Coordinates of C-alpha atoms in Angstrom, one line a residue:
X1 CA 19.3 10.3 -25.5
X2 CA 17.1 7.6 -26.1
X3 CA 17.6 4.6 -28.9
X4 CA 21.0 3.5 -28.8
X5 CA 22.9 0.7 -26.8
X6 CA 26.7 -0.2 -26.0
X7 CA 28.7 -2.1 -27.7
X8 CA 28.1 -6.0 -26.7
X9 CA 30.8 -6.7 -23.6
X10 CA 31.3 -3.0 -22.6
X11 CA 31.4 -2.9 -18.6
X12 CA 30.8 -0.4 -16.4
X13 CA 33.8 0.3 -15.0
X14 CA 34.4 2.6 -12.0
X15 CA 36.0 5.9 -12.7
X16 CA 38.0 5.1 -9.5
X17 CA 40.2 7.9 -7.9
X18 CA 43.7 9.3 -9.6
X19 CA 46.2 7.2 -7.3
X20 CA 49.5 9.2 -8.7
X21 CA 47.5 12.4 -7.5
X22 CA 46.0 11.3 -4.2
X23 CA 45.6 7.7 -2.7
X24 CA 44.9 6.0 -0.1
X25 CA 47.0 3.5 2.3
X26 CA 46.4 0.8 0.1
X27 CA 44.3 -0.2 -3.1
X28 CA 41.4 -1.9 -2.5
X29 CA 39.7 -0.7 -5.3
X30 CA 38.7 -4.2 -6.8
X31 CA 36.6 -4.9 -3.9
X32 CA 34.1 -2.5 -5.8
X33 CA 34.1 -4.9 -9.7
X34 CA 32.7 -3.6 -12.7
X35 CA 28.8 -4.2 -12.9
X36 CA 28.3 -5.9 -16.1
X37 CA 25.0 -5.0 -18.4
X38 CA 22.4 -7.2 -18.4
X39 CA 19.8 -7.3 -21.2
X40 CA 16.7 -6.0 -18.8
X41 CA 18.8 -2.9 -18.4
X42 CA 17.1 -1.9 -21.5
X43 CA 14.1 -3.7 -21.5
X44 CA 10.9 -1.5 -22.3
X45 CA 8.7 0.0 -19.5
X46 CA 5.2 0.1 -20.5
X47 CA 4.2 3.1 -18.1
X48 CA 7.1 5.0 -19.8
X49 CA 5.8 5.4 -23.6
X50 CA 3.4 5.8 -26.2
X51 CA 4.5 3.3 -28.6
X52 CA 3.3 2.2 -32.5
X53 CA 4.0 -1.4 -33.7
X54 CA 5.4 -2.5 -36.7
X55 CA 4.7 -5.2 -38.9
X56 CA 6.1 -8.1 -37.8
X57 CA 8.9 -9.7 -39.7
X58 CA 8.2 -11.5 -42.7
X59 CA 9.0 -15.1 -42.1
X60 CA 11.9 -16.6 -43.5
X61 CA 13.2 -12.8 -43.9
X62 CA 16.8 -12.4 -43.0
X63 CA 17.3 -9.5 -40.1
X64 CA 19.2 -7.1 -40.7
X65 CA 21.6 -4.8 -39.2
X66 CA 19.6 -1.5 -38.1
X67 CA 23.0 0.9 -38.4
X68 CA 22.8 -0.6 -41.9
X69 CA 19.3 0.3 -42.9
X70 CA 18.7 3.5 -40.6
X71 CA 22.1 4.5 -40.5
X72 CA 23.8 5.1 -37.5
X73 CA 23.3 9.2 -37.4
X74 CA 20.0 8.2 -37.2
X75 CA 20.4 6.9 -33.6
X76 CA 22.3 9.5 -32.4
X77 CA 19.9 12.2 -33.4
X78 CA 17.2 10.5 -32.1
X79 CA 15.2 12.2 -29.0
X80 CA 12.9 11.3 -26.2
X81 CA 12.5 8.2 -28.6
X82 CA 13.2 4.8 -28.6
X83 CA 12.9 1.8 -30.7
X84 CA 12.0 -1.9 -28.8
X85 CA 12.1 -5.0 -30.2
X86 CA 11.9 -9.0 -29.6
X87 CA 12.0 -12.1 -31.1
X88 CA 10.3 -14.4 -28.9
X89 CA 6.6 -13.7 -28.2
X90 CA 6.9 -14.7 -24.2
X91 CA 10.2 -12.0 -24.1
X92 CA 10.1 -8.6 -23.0
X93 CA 11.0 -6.0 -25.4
X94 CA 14.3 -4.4 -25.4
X95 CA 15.6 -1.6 -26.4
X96 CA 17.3 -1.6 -29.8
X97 CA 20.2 0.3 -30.9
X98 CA 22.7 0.3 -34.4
X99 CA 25.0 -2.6 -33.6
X100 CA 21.8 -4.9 -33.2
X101 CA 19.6 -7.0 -36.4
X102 CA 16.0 -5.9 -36.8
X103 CA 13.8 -8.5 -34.8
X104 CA 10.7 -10.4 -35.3
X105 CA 8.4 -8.1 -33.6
X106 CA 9.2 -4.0 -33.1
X107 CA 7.9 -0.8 -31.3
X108 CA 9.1 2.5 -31.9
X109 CA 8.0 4.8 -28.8
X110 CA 8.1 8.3 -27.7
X111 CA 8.8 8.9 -24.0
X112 CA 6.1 9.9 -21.7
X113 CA 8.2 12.4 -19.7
X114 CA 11.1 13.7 -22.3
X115 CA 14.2 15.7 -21.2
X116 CA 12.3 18.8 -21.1
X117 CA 10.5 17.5 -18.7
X118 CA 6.9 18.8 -19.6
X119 CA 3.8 17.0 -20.6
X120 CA 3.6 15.8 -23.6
X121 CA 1.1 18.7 -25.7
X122 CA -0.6 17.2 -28.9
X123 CA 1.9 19.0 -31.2
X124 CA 4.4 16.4 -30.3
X125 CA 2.7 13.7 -32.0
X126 CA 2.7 14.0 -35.4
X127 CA 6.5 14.5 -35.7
X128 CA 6.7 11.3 -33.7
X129 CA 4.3 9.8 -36.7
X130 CA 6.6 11.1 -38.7
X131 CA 10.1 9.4 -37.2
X132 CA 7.8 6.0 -36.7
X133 CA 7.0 6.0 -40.3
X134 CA 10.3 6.7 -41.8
X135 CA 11.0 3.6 -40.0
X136 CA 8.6 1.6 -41.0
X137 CA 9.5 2.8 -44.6
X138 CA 13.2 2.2 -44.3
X139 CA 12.4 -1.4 -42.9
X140 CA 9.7 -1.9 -45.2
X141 CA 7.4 -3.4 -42.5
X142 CA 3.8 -1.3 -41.9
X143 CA 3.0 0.6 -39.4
X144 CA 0.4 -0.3 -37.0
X145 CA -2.2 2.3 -35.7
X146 CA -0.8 3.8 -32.2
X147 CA -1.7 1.6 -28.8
X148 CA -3.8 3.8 -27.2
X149 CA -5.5 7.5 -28.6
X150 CA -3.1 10.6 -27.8
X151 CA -5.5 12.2 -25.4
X152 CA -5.1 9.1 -23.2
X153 CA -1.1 9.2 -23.7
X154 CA -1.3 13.0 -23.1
X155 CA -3.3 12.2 -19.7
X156 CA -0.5 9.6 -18.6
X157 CA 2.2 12.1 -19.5
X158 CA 0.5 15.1 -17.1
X159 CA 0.4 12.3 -14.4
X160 CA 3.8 11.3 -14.4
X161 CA 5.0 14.7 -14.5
X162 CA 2.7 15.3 -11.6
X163 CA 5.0 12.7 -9.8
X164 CA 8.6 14.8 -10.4
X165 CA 10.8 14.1 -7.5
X166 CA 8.0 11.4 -5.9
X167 CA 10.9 8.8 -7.0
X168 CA 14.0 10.6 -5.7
X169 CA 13.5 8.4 -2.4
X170 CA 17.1 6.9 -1.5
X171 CA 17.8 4.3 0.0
X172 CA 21.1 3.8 2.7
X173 CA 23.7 2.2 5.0
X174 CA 25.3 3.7 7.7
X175 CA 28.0 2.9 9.8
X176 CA 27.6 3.8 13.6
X177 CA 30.5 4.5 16.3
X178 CA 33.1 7.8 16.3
X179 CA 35.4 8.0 13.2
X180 CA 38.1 10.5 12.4
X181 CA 37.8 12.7 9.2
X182 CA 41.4 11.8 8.1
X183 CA 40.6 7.7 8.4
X184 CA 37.6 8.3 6.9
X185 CA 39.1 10.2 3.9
X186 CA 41.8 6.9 3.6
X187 CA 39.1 4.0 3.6
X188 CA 36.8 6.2 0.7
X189 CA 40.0 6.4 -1.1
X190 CA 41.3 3.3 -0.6
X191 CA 38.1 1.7 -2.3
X192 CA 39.1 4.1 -5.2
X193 CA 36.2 6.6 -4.3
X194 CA 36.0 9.5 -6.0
X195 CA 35.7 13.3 -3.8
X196 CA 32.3 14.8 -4.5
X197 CA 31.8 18.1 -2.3
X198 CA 31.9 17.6 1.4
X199 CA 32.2 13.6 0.7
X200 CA 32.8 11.0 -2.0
X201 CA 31.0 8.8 -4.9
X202 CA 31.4 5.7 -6.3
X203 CA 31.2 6.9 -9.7
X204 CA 30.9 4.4 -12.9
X205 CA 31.3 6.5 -16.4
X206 CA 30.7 9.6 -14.9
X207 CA 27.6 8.8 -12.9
X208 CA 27.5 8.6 -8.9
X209 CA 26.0 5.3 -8.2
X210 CA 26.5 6.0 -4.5
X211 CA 27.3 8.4 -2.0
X212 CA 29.1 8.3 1.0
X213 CA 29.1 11.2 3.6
X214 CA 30.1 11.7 7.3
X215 CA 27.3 13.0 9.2
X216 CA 28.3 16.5 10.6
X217 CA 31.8 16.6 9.1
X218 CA 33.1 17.9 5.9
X219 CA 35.4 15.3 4.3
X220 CA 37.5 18.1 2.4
X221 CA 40.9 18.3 1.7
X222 CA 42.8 18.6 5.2
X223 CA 39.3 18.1 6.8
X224 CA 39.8 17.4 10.8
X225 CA 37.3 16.5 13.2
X226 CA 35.4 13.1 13.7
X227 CA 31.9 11.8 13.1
X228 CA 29.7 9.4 14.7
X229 CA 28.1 8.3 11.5
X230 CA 29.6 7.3 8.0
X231 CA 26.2 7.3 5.4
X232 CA 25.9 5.1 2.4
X233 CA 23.4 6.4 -0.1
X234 CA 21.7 5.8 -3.3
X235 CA 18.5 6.5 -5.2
X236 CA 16.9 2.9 -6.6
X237 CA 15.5 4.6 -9.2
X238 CA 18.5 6.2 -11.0
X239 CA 20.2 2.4 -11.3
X240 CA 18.5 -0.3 -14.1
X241 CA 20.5 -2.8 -11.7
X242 CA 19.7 -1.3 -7.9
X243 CA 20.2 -5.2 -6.1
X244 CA 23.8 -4.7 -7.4
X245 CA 24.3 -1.5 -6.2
X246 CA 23.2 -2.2 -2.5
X247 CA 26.1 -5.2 -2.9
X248 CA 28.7 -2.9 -3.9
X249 CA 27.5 -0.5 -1.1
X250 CA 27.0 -2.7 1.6
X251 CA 30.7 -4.4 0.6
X252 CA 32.2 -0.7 0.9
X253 CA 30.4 -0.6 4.2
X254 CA 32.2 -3.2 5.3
X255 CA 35.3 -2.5 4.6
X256 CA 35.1 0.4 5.9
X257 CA 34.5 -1.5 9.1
X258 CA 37.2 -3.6 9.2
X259 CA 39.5 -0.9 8.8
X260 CA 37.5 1.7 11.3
X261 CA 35.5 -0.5 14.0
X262 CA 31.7 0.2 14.2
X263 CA 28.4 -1.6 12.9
X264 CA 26.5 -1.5 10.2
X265 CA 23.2 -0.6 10.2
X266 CA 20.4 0.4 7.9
X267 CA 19.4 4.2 7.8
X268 CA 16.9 3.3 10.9
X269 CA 19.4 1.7 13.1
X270 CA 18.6 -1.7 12.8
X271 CA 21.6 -4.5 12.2
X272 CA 22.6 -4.7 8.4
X273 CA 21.2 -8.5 8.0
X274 CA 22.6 -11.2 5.6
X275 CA 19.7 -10.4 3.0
X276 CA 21.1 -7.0 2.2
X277 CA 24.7 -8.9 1.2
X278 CA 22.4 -10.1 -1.9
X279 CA 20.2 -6.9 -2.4
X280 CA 17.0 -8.6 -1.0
X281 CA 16.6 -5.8 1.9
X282 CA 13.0 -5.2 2.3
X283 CA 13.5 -1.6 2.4
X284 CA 14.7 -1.6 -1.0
X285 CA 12.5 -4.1 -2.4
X286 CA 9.8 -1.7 -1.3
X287 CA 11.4 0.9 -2.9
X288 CA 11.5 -0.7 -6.2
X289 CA 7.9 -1.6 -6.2
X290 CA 6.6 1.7 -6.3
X291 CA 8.3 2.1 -9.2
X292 CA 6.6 -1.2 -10.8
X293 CA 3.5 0.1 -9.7
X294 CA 3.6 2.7 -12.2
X295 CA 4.7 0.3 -14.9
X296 CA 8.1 2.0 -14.7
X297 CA 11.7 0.1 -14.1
X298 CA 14.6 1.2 -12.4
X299 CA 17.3 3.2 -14.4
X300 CA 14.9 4.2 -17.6
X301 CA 15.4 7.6 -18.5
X302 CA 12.0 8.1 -17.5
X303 CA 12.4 6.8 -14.6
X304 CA 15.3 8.7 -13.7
X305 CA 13.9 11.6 -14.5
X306 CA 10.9 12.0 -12.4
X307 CA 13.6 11.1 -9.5

């Protein structure tokens, strides 16, 4: 659901694994800290919508509060649509939820590839007029003529759908050497990993940010056996903050390491460098600009969905 944003401060905090159920031989869960929101998380993604302006704010007009005027049932009915704003000019829009003031300049927008995930048709439209102008109404603020004619925004639609799964492209550690199942079970739950099939998952609010998985071997309850690889995956474009994620990853991979022996390496065997300590791997950075080619960013629902 599009159009609504967490309270200012929340963190995404990993789910972690139930320690009174099963742990491992120690907790180093905080080696893996929360990563906090930042406001491009939400910023818009031209490529992703067809958007209408509103008015700008009359100056010397006092914003106000948009659960206030729109109410906050509003947001959470609101579907495959999004409202943007800014106050600065030179800013990027972001998106704009209940808990924030109207701003100076605002979009509403309709998302390119919605959860169904089929094209947009041209029956879509007019309800999305009709959602754009109750806001414009409710604000009092006109709205502007759409940004582009809907037979072009129908066109970018059937494009990006044409894309489905072109995005899905992950992007991974590994560590190299022979590892026992049962010591590899210990080091994913002693970084408070959480089991996911054959393997485990960092998982942060119900989402798998990563992956980890031994190649060949199940890592199941009571799993025996050993593996000569440990794999540390995760797909750029599911995570509005992907530099972060290779961090935590590439921390994880560490540590399990220290506690197992082994090197590692990228997904092609090379040496994990220093660069990928700070997210600026190559690999991933090339990653991330196929998705700015398209005038996408990483993590929008858009975005995620054509992974």
């Amino acid at each position: 659901m599009a159009g609504a944003l967490q309270p200012e401060g929340f963190e995404l905090q990993p789910d972690g694994a139930d320690f009174a159920d099963e742990g491992g031989s120690e907790d180093a869960s905080h080696l893996l800290p929360a990563i906090r929101p930042l406001p491009d998380d939400t910023a818009f993604a031209e490529g992703a919508y067809y958007t209408v302006k509103l008015a700008d704010l009359a100056p010397g007009a006092a914003p106000r509060q948009l659960g206030t005027i729109l109410g906050t049932q509003f947001f959470a009915a609101l579907s495959d649509m999004a409202v943007f704003g800014r106050d600065d000019a030179g800013a990027t829009f972001r998106e704009l939820g209940p808990n924030d003031n109207e701003t100076r300049e605002m979009l509403v927008a309709m998302e390119l590839v919605p959860s169904s995930g089929a094209a947009l048709t041209e029956d879509e439209f007019p309800m999305f007029d009709m959602v754009a102008s109750r806001i414009a109404k409710k604000l009092e603020r006109a709205k502007q003529p759409g940004g582009e004619a809907t037979s072009a925004a129908m066109a970018r639609s059937r494009k990006l759908v044409g894309l489905k799964g072109s995005l899905g492209k992950t992007y991974g550690l590994k560590l190299a050497g022979q590892f026992d199942a049962a010591r590899i079970t210990d080091c994913a739950l002693c970084l408070g990993l959480k089991r996911q099939g054959d393997g485990f998952g960092w998982v942060v609010n119900g989402q798998t940010i990563f992956g980890v998985r031994a190649h060949g071997l199940s890592l199941a309850p009571g799993a025996a056996g050993s593996s000569a690889t440990v794999e540390f995956t995760f797909k750029p474009a599911a995570s509005p903050q992907p530099k972060k994620v290779l961090e935590r990853m590439f921390t994880a991979a560490n540590y399990f390491a220290k506690k197992l022996g082994g090197e590692v390496q990228t997904l092609a065997g090379q040496k994990a460098g220093t660069q990928i300590m700070t997210g600026e791997d190559a690999g991933l950075l090339k990653l991330l600009q196929e998705i700015s080619a398209l005038g996408l960013r990483p993590g929008n629902v858009v975005t995620q969905r054509l992974a």
